[in-house]
Amino acid sequence: MATKDELWKPEKSPTPPPGTLPGGAHIVDEASPALRTVPGEPMLEVKGLCTYFFGEEGVGKAVDDVTFTVRKREVLGIVGESGCGKSVTSLSIMRLIPNPPGRITAGEILFEGKNLLALSEEEMRKVRGNKISMIFQEPMTSLNPVFTIGDQITEGIRLHMKLGKSQARERAVEMMELVGIPAPRDRLDDYPHQFSGGMRQRIMIAMALACDPTLIIADEPTTALDVTIQAQILELMKSLQARLGTSIILITHDLAVVAEMAHRVNVMYAGRVVEEADVRTIYKTPKHPYTIGLLCAIPRVDKPEGKLCVISGTVPSPFHFPKGCRFGNRCPMKFDKCEAEEPPLFPIKGEPGHAARCWLYEPDKQDPATEKEVRRKMLEAGERV
């Protein structure tokens, strides 16, 4: 097993070139650590997933006809503002939607050939924490304050791996060492409040890795951490993913995190996937006005004097989506058809695997100049806010 020093040995990298995100994250870097592992065949296939919430206001379509695939050894980034359906998608995969008021109403979730929606609750418990693990965004609320860290890590190990108490504790020590927690044997009987925020997040990662899962869902794993600790957690996740070959669904609103970690990216808005492509394509040639707006809102280290975009308005309530395109009421490019009919995902010509849910990219209307025009109008719209 590698020592902590070996895990944290920094890689030498050149001065960030033009086209980087804050903190030096590479937008189009062929040598990015995340891209060194080559994805394999599909492991998880989500098809037409619909997760609705039923309340006094009506039906809230939090996730509405979402389809995507995660391959072996792949990192899939899912990005978007709060309220776009990212976390509900992850909870749907784990079948942790509270019912009532939520319910998965349609679709399939195929994991290693089995439809998770068809499994009984007892069968699903054998999958959670074993084959599929989840790292939640706030470790202090996810860890039980009245149980020691050792008890919480060993619970899943004893349940799924059928190890005795002493063997499970040794496995827990091994996992804590793997994620860089100093003196793990001495800290095994400490409580969550005795650890810093960054250390608690490492414990969550240790718990997720404890049973050797084939898929990890990381729901905004760096949101509550300062920038330095964020960088350490991301470096840890990249190192572990490259060594263990685990697939990861990385859910975040931080595009810099996606640039560092992901092979492919799905951009979500109002319960829908509005754009999908490999990570280099998304950052180099984004198509959907929402994606362009998100990227224009990020400060660029190579353009410190440039104006930033502001996307006017807010994500609509899932109980009251607008008619037609769901981004239409915030889009400076909208025209009559946008208000009348919602667009499907259109494949982008000459860019395999790239698709955008926008009427600007109908097969007979695609124009390379459209992206620049969208960017210009998004910046103009931002100046008026």
mmCIF file of C-alpha atoms in Angstrom:
data_model
loop_
_atom_site.group_PDB
_atom_site.id
_atom_site.type_symbol
_atom_site.label_atom_id
_atom_site.label_comp_id
_atom_site.label_asym_id
_atom_site.label_seq_id
_atom_site.Cartn_x
_atom_site.Cartn_y
_atom_site.Cartn_z
ATOM 1 C CA MET A 1 0.000 0.000 0.000
ATOM 2 C CA ALA A 2 1.224 3.482 -0.819
ATOM 3 C CA THR A 3 2.193 5.755 2.050
ATOM 4 C CA LYS A 4 0.497 9.076 2.657
ATOM 5 C CA ASP A 5 3.544 10.903 1.300
ATOM 6 C CA GLU A 6 3.349 8.873 -1.930
ATOM 7 C CA LEU A 7 -0.358 9.600 -2.275
ATOM 8 C CA TRP A 8 0.192 13.314 -1.853
ATOM 9 C CA LYS A 9 3.315 13.688 -3.949
ATOM 10 C CA PRO A 10 2.479 16.669 -6.194
ATOM 11 C CA GLU A 11 2.908 16.413 -9.920
ATOM 12 C CA LYS A 12 5.015 18.957 -11.718
ATOM 13 C CA SER A 13 2.973 21.000 -14.165
ATOM 14 C CA PRO A 14 3.855 23.892 -16.448
ATOM 15 C CA THR A 15 2.595 27.430 -16.019
ATOM 16 C CA PRO A 16 -1.178 27.392 -16.697
ATOM 17 C CA PRO A 17 -1.752 28.257 -20.368
ATOM 18 C CA PRO A 18 -4.532 30.457 -21.738
ATOM 19 C CA GLY A 19 -7.878 28.760 -21.284
ATOM 20 C CA THR A 20 -7.707 27.761 -17.628
ATOM 21 C CA LEU A 21 -10.181 28.081 -14.805
ATOM 22 C CA PRO A 22 -9.589 29.560 -11.326
ATOM 23 C CA GLY A 23 -6.935 27.692 -9.387
ATOM 24 C CA GLY A 24 -5.187 26.587 -12.585
ATOM 25 C CA ALA A 25 -7.708 23.908 -13.626
ATOM 26 C CA HIS A 26 -7.009 22.949 -17.215
ATOM 27 C CA ILE A 27 -9.892 23.397 -19.638
ATOM 28 C CA VAL A 28 -8.436 21.479 -22.558
ATOM 29 C CA ASP A 29 -5.489 19.546 -21.211
ATOM 30 C CA GLU A 30 -4.759 16.236 -22.935
ATOM 31 C CA ALA A 31 -2.457 15.304 -20.022
ATOM 32 C CA SER A 32 -5.084 15.916 -17.314
ATOM 33 C CA PRO A 33 -4.806 13.192 -14.627
ATOM 34 C CA ALA A 34 -8.492 12.316 -15.022
ATOM 35 C CA LEU A 35 -7.937 11.562 -18.693
ATOM 36 C CA ARG A 36 -5.114 9.082 -18.129
ATOM 37 C CA THR A 37 -7.576 6.310 -17.257
ATOM 38 C CA VAL A 38 -9.370 5.041 -20.344
ATOM 39 C CA PRO A 39 -13.104 4.374 -19.788
ATOM 40 C CA GLY A 40 -14.383 0.913 -20.688
ATOM 41 C CA GLU A 41 -17.780 -0.580 -21.439
ATOM 42 C CA PRO A 42 -21.010 0.852 -19.936
ATOM 43 C CA MET A 43 -21.580 0.047 -16.258
ATOM 44 C CA LEU A 44 -24.554 2.280 -15.403
ATOM 45 C CA GLU A 45 -27.282 3.228 -17.882
ATOM 46 C CA VAL A 46 -29.991 5.670 -16.836
ATOM 47 C CA LYS A 47 -32.825 5.696 -19.353
ATOM 48 C CA GLY A 48 -35.756 8.127 -19.341
ATOM 49 C CA LEU A 49 -35.589 8.664 -15.566
ATOM 50 C CA CYS A 50 -38.482 10.684 -14.123
ATOM 51 C CA THR A 51 -38.591 11.549 -10.414
ATOM 52 C CA TYR A 52 -41.580 13.652 -9.394
ATOM 53 C CA PHE A 53 -42.673 15.201 -6.098
ATOM 54 C CA PHE A 54 -46.366 15.427 -5.316
ATOM 55 C CA GLY A 55 -47.605 18.281 -3.133
ATOM 56 C CA GLU A 56 -50.296 20.895 -2.667
ATOM 57 C CA GLU A 57 -48.879 22.944 -5.547
ATOM 58 C CA GLY A 58 -49.215 19.998 -7.913
ATOM 59 C CA VAL A 59 -46.541 17.793 -9.436
ATOM 60 C CA GLY A 60 -42.910 18.913 -9.224
ATOM 61 C CA LYS A 61 -40.857 17.401 -12.048
ATOM 62 C CA ALA A 62 -37.464 17.484 -10.321
ATOM 63 C CA VAL A 63 -35.936 14.981 -12.778
ATOM 64 C CA ASP A 64 -37.733 14.727 -16.096
ATOM 65 C CA ASP A 65 -36.729 12.183 -18.761
ATOM 66 C CA VAL A 66 -33.001 12.086 -17.944
ATOM 67 C CA THR A 67 -30.788 9.656 -19.861
ATOM 68 C CA PHE A 68 -27.037 9.088 -19.547
ATOM 69 C CA THR A 69 -24.400 6.354 -19.331
ATOM 70 C CA VAL A 70 -21.409 5.847 -17.033
ATOM 71 C CA ARG A 71 -18.666 3.554 -18.294
ATOM 72 C CA LYS A 72 -16.138 1.554 -16.306
ATOM 73 C CA ARG A 73 -13.228 3.675 -15.000
ATOM 74 C CA GLU A 74 -15.020 6.870 -16.135
ATOM 75 C CA VAL A 75 -15.666 10.107 -14.270
ATOM 76 C CA LEU A 76 -18.948 11.702 -15.365
ATOM 77 C CA GLY A 77 -19.512 15.282 -14.250
ATOM 78 C CA ILE A 78 -23.066 16.551 -13.723
ATOM 79 C CA VAL A 79 -23.190 20.340 -13.386
ATOM 80 C CA GLY A 80 -25.812 23.032 -12.991
ATOM 81 C CA GLU A 81 -27.190 25.563 -10.532
ATOM 82 C CA SER A 82 -28.924 24.569 -7.320
ATOM 83 C CA GLY A 83 -32.416 23.296 -8.076
ATOM 84 C CA CYS A 84 -31.567 21.767 -11.465
ATOM 85 C CA GLY A 85 -32.113 18.148 -10.365
ATOM 86 C CA LYS A 86 -28.528 16.959 -9.855
ATOM 87 C CA SER A 87 -28.870 15.638 -6.306
ATOM 88 C CA VAL A 88 -32.323 14.162 -6.965
ATOM 89 C CA THR A 89 -30.781 12.239 -9.865
ATOM 90 C CA SER A 90 -28.136 10.758 -7.557
ATOM 91 C CA LEU A 91 -30.679 9.900 -4.862
ATOM 92 C CA SER A 92 -32.840 8.254 -7.518
ATOM 93 C CA ILE A 93 -29.948 5.986 -8.534
ATOM 94 C CA MET A 94 -29.512 4.985 -4.882
ATOM 95 C CA ARG A 95 -33.301 4.710 -4.463
ATOM 96 C CA LEU A 96 -33.231 7.072 -1.510
ATOM 97 C CA ILE A 97 -36.043 9.394 -2.635
ATOM 98 C CA PRO A 98 -38.337 10.068 0.369
ATOM 99 C CA ASN A 99 -41.794 8.667 -0.372
ATOM 100 C CA PRO A 100 -44.015 10.541 0.195
ATOM 101 C CA PRO A 101 -43.720 13.119 -1.352
ATOM 102 C CA GLY A 102 -41.270 11.866 -4.006
ATOM 103 C CA ARG A 103 -41.570 8.948 -6.366
ATOM 104 C CA ILE A 104 -39.689 7.566 -9.373
ATOM 105 C CA THR A 105 -42.495 7.457 -11.934
ATOM 106 C CA ALA A 106 -40.734 6.227 -15.073
ATOM 107 C CA GLY A 107 -37.467 5.045 -16.557
ATOM 108 C CA GLU A 108 -34.814 2.420 -15.995
ATOM 109 C CA ILE A 109 -31.585 2.410 -13.989
ATOM 110 C CA LEU A 110 -29.475 -0.452 -15.317
ATOM 111 C CA PHE A 111 -26.432 -1.269 -13.181
ATOM 112 C CA GLU A 112 -24.268 -4.136 -14.405
ATOM 113 C CA GLY A 113 -27.224 -5.340 -16.441
ATOM 114 C CA LYS A 114 -29.794 -5.272 -13.601
ATOM 115 C CA ASN A 115 -32.620 -2.745 -13.324
ATOM 116 C CA LEU A 116 -32.258 -1.225 -9.844
ATOM 117 C CA LEU A 117 -35.878 -0.057 -9.939
ATOM 118 C CA ALA A 118 -37.033 -3.664 -10.133
ATOM 119 C CA LEU A 119 -35.098 -4.799 -7.037
ATOM 120 C CA SER A 120 -36.759 -5.318 -3.671
ATOM 121 C CA GLU A 121 -35.666 -3.090 -0.787
ATOM 122 C CA GLU A 122 -33.702 -6.000 0.717
ATOM 123 C CA GLU A 123 -31.880 -6.559 -2.594
ATOM 124 C CA MET A 124 -31.200 -2.826 -2.913
ATOM 125 C CA ARG A 125 -29.590 -2.735 0.541
ATOM 126 C CA LYS A 126 -27.028 -5.217 -0.746
ATOM 127 C CA VAL A 127 -26.125 -2.734 -3.509
ATOM 128 C CA ARG A 128 -25.949 0.474 -1.434
ATOM 129 C CA GLY A 129 -22.570 0.945 0.198
ATOM 130 C CA ASN A 130 -21.301 -2.206 -1.459
ATOM 131 C CA LYS A 131 -21.477 -1.990 -5.252
ATOM 132 C CA ILE A 132 -22.530 1.689 -5.299
ATOM 133 C CA SER A 133 -21.379 4.160 -2.635
ATOM 134 C CA MET A 134 -22.207 7.816 -2.130
ATOM 135 C CA ILE A 135 -20.200 10.735 -0.748
ATOM 136 C CA PHE A 136 -22.603 13.363 0.576
ATOM 137 C CA GLN A 137 -21.945 17.078 0.350
ATOM 138 C CA GLU A 138 -22.011 17.911 4.078
ATOM 139 C CA PRO A 139 -20.113 15.344 6.180
ATOM 140 C CA MET A 140 -21.083 16.844 9.547
ATOM 141 C CA THR A 141 -24.765 16.131 8.877
ATOM 142 C CA SER A 142 -24.041 12.774 7.201
ATOM 143 C CA LEU A 143 -21.913 11.376 10.047
ATOM 144 C CA ASN A 144 -23.718 10.343 13.229
ATOM 145 C CA PRO A 145 -22.391 12.513 16.101
ATOM 146 C CA VAL A 146 -23.002 9.858 18.810
ATOM 147 C CA PHE A 147 -21.031 7.035 17.177
ATOM 148 C CA THR A 148 -17.267 6.873 16.763
ATOM 149 C CA ILE A 149 -15.691 7.076 13.338
ATOM 150 C CA GLY A 150 -14.571 3.465 13.689
ATOM 151 C CA ASP A 151 -18.136 2.282 14.362
ATOM 152 C CA GLN A 152 -19.451 4.123 11.313
ATOM 153 C CA ILE A 153 -16.781 2.884 8.902
ATOM 154 C CA THR A 154 -16.940 -0.723 10.124
ATOM 155 C CA GLU A 155 -20.732 -0.962 9.977
ATOM 156 C CA GLY A 156 -20.796 -1.313 6.194
ATOM 157 C CA ILE A 157 -17.682 -3.498 6.170
ATOM 158 C CA ARG A 158 -19.212 -6.016 8.576
ATOM 159 C CA LEU A 159 -22.541 -5.993 6.762
ATOM 160 C CA HIS A 160 -21.289 -6.401 3.187
ATOM 161 C CA MET A 161 -17.893 -8.060 3.544
ATOM 162 C CA LYS A 162 -18.940 -10.377 6.407
ATOM 163 C CA LEU A 163 -15.798 -9.652 8.455
ATOM 164 C CA GLY A 164 -15.445 -9.993 12.212
ATOM 165 C CA LYS A 165 -15.081 -6.963 14.486
ATOM 166 C CA SER A 166 -11.268 -7.010 14.679
ATOM 167 C CA GLN A 167 -10.898 -7.607 10.923
ATOM 168 C CA ALA A 168 -13.359 -4.806 10.175
ATOM 169 C CA ARG A 169 -11.383 -2.413 12.388
ATOM 170 C CA GLU A 170 -8.182 -3.314 10.557
ATOM 171 C CA ARG A 171 -9.943 -2.630 7.267
ATOM 172 C CA ALA A 172 -11.148 0.733 8.640
ATOM 173 C CA VAL A 173 -7.578 1.647 9.658
ATOM 174 C CA GLU A 174 -6.404 0.709 6.163
ATOM 175 C CA MET A 175 -9.064 2.936 4.571
ATOM 176 C CA MET A 176 -8.268 5.884 6.859
ATOM 177 C CA GLU A 177 -4.585 5.542 5.992
ATOM 178 C CA LEU A 178 -5.476 5.371 2.300
ATOM 179 C CA VAL A 179 -7.260 8.727 2.416
ATOM 180 C CA GLY A 180 -4.440 10.415 4.328
ATOM 181 C CA ILE A 181 -5.715 10.633 7.909
ATOM 182 C CA PRO A 182 -2.703 10.810 10.284
ATOM 183 C CA ALA A 183 -2.389 8.168 13.035
ATOM 184 C CA PRO A 184 -5.527 6.321 11.892
ATOM 185 C CA ARG A 185 -5.339 3.618 14.569
ATOM 186 C CA ASP A 186 -5.277 6.246 17.325
ATOM 187 C CA ARG A 187 -8.192 8.174 15.814
ATOM 188 C CA LEU A 188 -10.480 5.251 15.095
ATOM 189 C CA ASP A 189 -12.389 5.769 18.363
ATOM 190 C CA ASP A 190 -12.766 9.547 17.982
ATOM 191 C CA TYR A 191 -16.105 11.198 17.250
ATOM 192 C CA PRO A 192 -16.951 13.345 14.176
ATOM 193 C CA HIS A 193 -16.748 16.646 16.087
ATOM 194 C CA GLN A 194 -13.090 15.900 16.878
ATOM 195 C CA PHE A 195 -12.139 16.137 13.191
ATOM 196 C CA SER A 196 -11.813 19.172 10.939
ATOM 197 C CA GLY A 197 -14.112 19.657 7.929
ATOM 198 C CA GLY A 198 -11.495 18.364 5.509
ATOM 199 C CA MET A 199 -10.772 15.309 7.685
ATOM 200 C CA ARG A 200 -14.502 14.545 7.963
ATOM 201 C CA GLN A 201 -14.775 14.618 4.188
ATOM 202 C CA ARG A 202 -11.848 12.208 3.959
ATOM 203 C CA ILE A 203 -13.666 9.910 6.365
ATOM 204 C CA MET A 204 -16.717 10.021 4.081
ATOM 205 C CA ILE A 205 -14.474 9.004 1.175
ATOM 206 C CA ALA A 206 -12.982 6.198 3.301
ATOM 207 C CA MET A 207 -16.497 4.950 4.091
ATOM 208 C CA ALA A 208 -17.407 5.065 0.400
ATOM 209 C CA LEU A 209 -14.299 3.063 -0.591
ATOM 210 C CA ALA A 210 -14.409 0.567 2.272
ATOM 211 C CA CYS A 211 -16.277 -2.198 0.415
ATOM 212 C CA ASP A 212 -14.493 -1.722 -2.929
ATOM 213 C CA PRO A 213 -17.475 -0.286 -4.863
ATOM 214 C CA THR A 214 -17.456 -0.188 -8.647
ATOM 215 C CA LEU A 215 -19.330 3.150 -8.703
ATOM 216 C CA ILE A 216 -19.058 6.163 -6.392
ATOM 217 C CA ILE A 217 -21.555 9.031 -6.500
ATOM 218 C CA ALA A 218 -19.899 12.178 -5.140
ATOM 219 C CA ASP A 219 -22.572 14.808 -4.445
ATOM 220 C CA GLU A 220 -20.722 18.134 -4.252
ATOM 221 C CA PRO A 221 -17.910 16.652 -2.122
ATOM 222 C CA THR A 222 -15.988 19.942 -1.827
ATOM 223 C CA THR A 223 -18.810 22.470 -1.368
ATOM 224 C CA ALA A 224 -18.323 23.188 2.345
ATOM 225 C CA LEU A 225 -14.513 23.227 2.232
ATOM 226 C CA ASP A 226 -12.046 26.077 1.786
ATOM 227 C CA VAL A 227 -10.019 26.279 -1.419
ATOM 228 C CA THR A 228 -6.884 24.613 -0.033
ATOM 229 C CA ILE A 229 -8.796 21.634 1.380
ATOM 230 C CA GLN A 230 -10.833 21.410 -1.836
ATOM 231 C CA ALA A 231 -7.619 20.977 -3.806
ATOM 232 C CA GLN A 232 -6.423 18.253 -1.440
ATOM 233 C CA ILE A 233 -9.710 16.323 -1.623
ATOM 234 C CA LEU A 234 -9.770 16.534 -5.435
ATOM 235 C CA GLU A 235 -6.167 15.384 -5.652
ATOM 236 C CA LEU A 236 -7.018 12.482 -3.364
ATOM 237 C CA MET A 237 -10.064 11.484 -5.447
ATOM 238 C CA LYS A 238 -8.066 11.653 -8.690
ATOM 239 C CA SER A 239 -5.287 9.549 -7.244
ATOM 240 C CA LEU A 240 -7.663 6.905 -5.881
ATOM 241 C CA GLN A 241 -9.753 6.792 -9.050
ATOM 242 C CA ALA A 242 -6.678 6.313 -11.213
ATOM 243 C CA ARG A 243 -5.245 3.561 -8.964
ATOM 244 C CA LEU A 244 -8.457 1.681 -8.156
ATOM 245 C CA GLY A 245 -10.253 2.130 -11.494
ATOM 246 C CA THR A 246 -13.521 3.122 -9.796
ATOM 247 C CA SER A 247 -16.179 4.924 -11.820
ATOM 248 C CA ILE A 248 -17.375 8.235 -10.378
ATOM 249 C CA ILE A 249 -20.444 10.403 -10.896
ATOM 250 C CA LEU A 250 -19.270 13.847 -9.788
ATOM 251 C CA ILE A 251 -22.142 16.217 -9.001
ATOM 252 C CA THR A 252 -21.162 19.854 -8.584
ATOM 253 C CA HIS A 253 -21.892 23.444 -9.505
ATOM 254 C CA ASP A 254 -18.163 24.172 -9.680
ATOM 255 C CA LEU A 255 -16.950 24.017 -13.284
ATOM 256 C CA ALA A 256 -13.319 24.145 -12.173
ATOM 257 C CA VAL A 257 -13.811 20.867 -10.311
ATOM 258 C CA VAL A 258 -15.287 19.265 -13.434
ATOM 259 C CA ALA A 259 -12.394 20.494 -15.580
ATOM 260 C CA GLU A 260 -9.935 18.786 -13.245
ATOM 261 C CA MET A 261 -11.796 15.518 -12.728
ATOM 262 C CA ALA A 262 -14.228 14.494 -15.459
ATOM 263 C CA HIS A 263 -13.991 12.599 -18.742
ATOM 264 C CA ARG A 264 -17.495 13.615 -19.851
ATOM 265 C CA VAL A 265 -19.965 16.281 -18.706
ATOM 266 C CA ASN A 266 -23.758 16.508 -18.528
ATOM 267 C CA VAL A 267 -25.139 20.005 -17.980
ATOM 268 C CA MET A 268 -28.522 19.931 -16.222
ATOM 269 C CA TYR A 269 -31.149 22.642 -16.087
ATOM 270 C CA ALA A 270 -34.693 22.446 -14.710
ATOM 271 C CA GLY A 271 -34.716 18.666 -14.477
ATOM 272 C CA ARG A 272 -33.340 18.084 -17.977
ATOM 273 C CA VAL A 273 -29.937 17.393 -19.512
ATOM 274 C CA VAL A 274 -29.456 20.427 -21.773
ATOM 275 C CA GLU A 275 -25.970 19.603 -23.077
ATOM 276 C CA GLU A 276 -23.652 16.607 -23.049
ATOM 277 C CA ALA A 277 -20.130 16.106 -24.396
ATOM 278 C CA ASP A 278 -16.630 15.093 -23.382
ATOM 279 C CA VAL A 279 -14.953 17.539 -21.019
ATOM 280 C CA ARG A 280 -12.643 19.103 -23.620
ATOM 281 C CA THR A 281 -15.512 19.783 -26.018
ATOM 282 C CA ILE A 282 -17.719 21.339 -23.327
ATOM 283 C CA TYR A 283 -15.044 23.867 -22.390
ATOM 284 C CA LYS A 284 -13.702 24.478 -25.875
ATOM 285 C CA THR A 285 -16.922 24.659 -27.933
ATOM 286 C CA PRO A 286 -19.991 24.895 -25.659
ATOM 287 C CA LYS A 287 -23.285 25.213 -27.536
ATOM 288 C CA HIS A 288 -26.269 25.669 -25.233
ATOM 289 C CA PRO A 289 -26.791 29.277 -24.061
ATOM 290 C CA TYR A 290 -26.964 28.065 -20.453
ATOM 291 C CA THR A 291 -23.595 26.298 -20.690
ATOM 292 C CA ILE A 292 -22.045 29.333 -22.367
ATOM 293 C CA GLY A 293 -23.485 31.567 -19.643
ATOM 294 C CA LEU A 294 -22.006 29.400 -16.891
ATOM 295 C CA LEU A 295 -18.574 29.431 -18.517
ATOM 296 C CA CYS A 296 -18.675 33.179 -19.184
ATOM 297 C CA ALA A 297 -19.428 33.761 -15.490
ATOM 298 C CA ILE A 298 -16.088 32.258 -14.414
ATOM 299 C CA PRO A 299 -13.047 34.554 -14.045
ATOM 300 C CA ARG A 300 -10.262 33.631 -16.480
ATOM 301 C CA VAL A 301 -6.638 33.766 -15.350
ATOM 302 C CA ASP A 302 -5.583 34.644 -18.904
ATOM 303 C CA LYS A 303 -8.181 37.461 -19.191
ATOM 304 C CA PRO A 304 -8.221 39.221 -15.822
ATOM 305 C CA GLU A 305 -9.788 42.390 -17.252
ATOM 306 C CA GLY A 306 -12.600 40.664 -19.145
ATOM 307 C CA LYS A 307 -16.261 41.186 -18.267
ATOM 308 C CA LEU A 308 -18.121 38.372 -16.589
ATOM 309 C CA CYS A 309 -21.530 37.168 -17.672
ATOM 310 C CA VAL A 310 -24.544 37.253 -15.363
ATOM 311 C CA ILE A 311 -27.453 34.942 -16.174
ATOM 312 C CA SER A 312 -30.546 36.934 -15.284
ATOM 313 C CA GLY A 313 -33.373 35.366 -13.277
ATOM 314 C CA THR A 314 -33.408 32.078 -11.375
ATOM 315 C CA VAL A 315 -34.059 28.409 -12.041
ATOM 316 C CA PRO A 316 -37.856 27.966 -12.293
ATOM 317 C CA SER A 317 -39.730 25.910 -9.703
ATOM 318 C CA PRO A 318 -40.228 22.278 -10.757
ATOM 319 C CA PHE A 319 -43.922 22.847 -10.027
ATOM 320 C CA HIS A 320 -44.136 25.719 -12.522
ATOM 321 C CA PHE A 321 -41.878 25.172 -15.523
ATOM 322 C CA PRO A 322 -42.467 27.647 -18.373
ATOM 323 C CA LYS A 323 -44.045 26.484 -21.600
ATOM 324 C CA GLY A 324 -41.586 25.589 -24.340
ATOM 325 C CA CYS A 325 -37.866 25.791 -23.601
ATOM 326 C CA ARG A 326 -37.302 25.771 -19.837
ATOM 327 C CA PHE A 327 -34.373 28.173 -20.177
ATOM 328 C CA GLY A 328 -36.339 30.499 -22.461
ATOM 329 C CA ASN A 329 -37.250 33.093 -19.820
ATOM 330 C CA ARG A 330 -33.519 33.647 -19.089
ATOM 331 C CA CYS A 331 -32.131 33.301 -22.612
ATOM 332 C CA PRO A 332 -31.225 36.371 -24.728
ATOM 333 C CA MET A 333 -31.395 34.217 -27.902
ATOM 334 C CA LYS A 334 -35.010 33.067 -27.568
ATOM 335 C CA PHE A 335 -37.458 33.377 -30.456
ATOM 336 C CA ASP A 336 -41.093 32.380 -31.047
ATOM 337 C CA LYS A 337 -40.460 28.643 -31.375
ATOM 338 C CA CYS A 338 -38.667 28.581 -28.013
ATOM 339 C CA GLU A 339 -41.828 29.720 -26.235
ATOM 340 C CA ALA A 340 -44.101 27.322 -28.119
ATOM 341 C CA GLU A 341 -42.258 24.000 -28.004
ATOM 342 C CA GLU A 342 -39.523 22.396 -25.918
ATOM 343 C CA PRO A 343 -36.511 21.304 -28.002
ATOM 344 C CA PRO A 344 -35.030 17.772 -27.950
ATOM 345 C CA LEU A 345 -31.319 17.052 -27.682
ATOM 346 C CA PHE A 346 -29.834 17.768 -31.111
ATOM 347 C CA PRO A 347 -26.537 16.052 -32.076
ATOM 348 C CA ILE A 348 -23.857 18.583 -33.019
ATOM 349 C CA LYS A 349 -22.424 18.055 -36.496
ATOM 350 C CA GLY A 350 -18.793 16.982 -36.592
ATOM 351 C CA GLU A 351 -18.625 16.459 -32.812
ATOM 352 C CA PRO A 352 -19.499 12.843 -31.918
ATOM 353 C CA GLY A 353 -21.111 12.491 -28.505
ATOM 354 C CA HIS A 354 -21.942 16.201 -28.320
ATOM 355 C CA ALA A 355 -25.612 17.238 -28.136
ATOM 356 C CA ALA A 356 -27.503 20.357 -27.057
ATOM 357 C CA ARG A 357 -31.182 20.911 -26.195
ATOM 358 C CA CYS A 358 -31.667 24.138 -28.143
ATOM 359 C CA TRP A 359 -33.576 25.119 -31.289
ATOM 360 C CA LEU A 360 -30.482 26.978 -32.506
ATOM 361 C CA TYR A 361 -28.922 23.606 -33.306
ATOM 362 C CA GLU A 362 -31.573 21.946 -35.431
ATOM 363 C CA PRO A 363 -29.760 19.779 -38.018
ATOM 364 C CA ASP A 364 -30.421 22.145 -40.910
ATOM 365 C CA LYS A 365 -29.622 25.346 -38.969
ATOM 366 C CA GLN A 366 -26.304 24.658 -37.267
ATOM 367 C CA ASP A 367 -23.819 27.486 -37.809
ATOM 368 C CA PRO A 368 -20.293 27.678 -36.307
ATOM 369 C CA ALA A 369 -20.841 31.395 -35.680
ATOM 370 C CA THR A 370 -23.790 30.753 -33.353
ATOM 371 C CA GLU A 371 -21.602 30.167 -30.304
ATOM 372 C CA LYS A 372 -19.920 33.580 -30.624
ATOM 373 C CA GLU A 373 -23.282 35.300 -31.073
ATOM 374 C CA VAL A 374 -24.695 33.565 -27.986
ATOM 375 C CA ARG A 375 -21.627 34.555 -25.965
ATOM 376 C CA ARG A 376 -21.922 38.189 -27.092
ATOM 377 C CA LYS A 377 -25.612 38.407 -26.210
ATOM 378 C CA MET A 378 -25.120 36.693 -22.851
ATOM 379 C CA LEU A 379 -22.481 39.275 -21.939
ATOM 380 C CA GLU A 380 -24.758 42.127 -23.075
ATOM 381 C CA ALA A 381 -27.638 40.712 -21.056
ATOM 382 C CA GLY A 382 -25.360 40.497 -18.011
ATOM 383 C CA GLU A 383 -24.459 44.183 -18.278
ATOM 384 C CA ARG A 384 -28.146 45.108 -18.038
ATOM 385 C CA VAL A 385 -28.708 43.141 -14.825
#
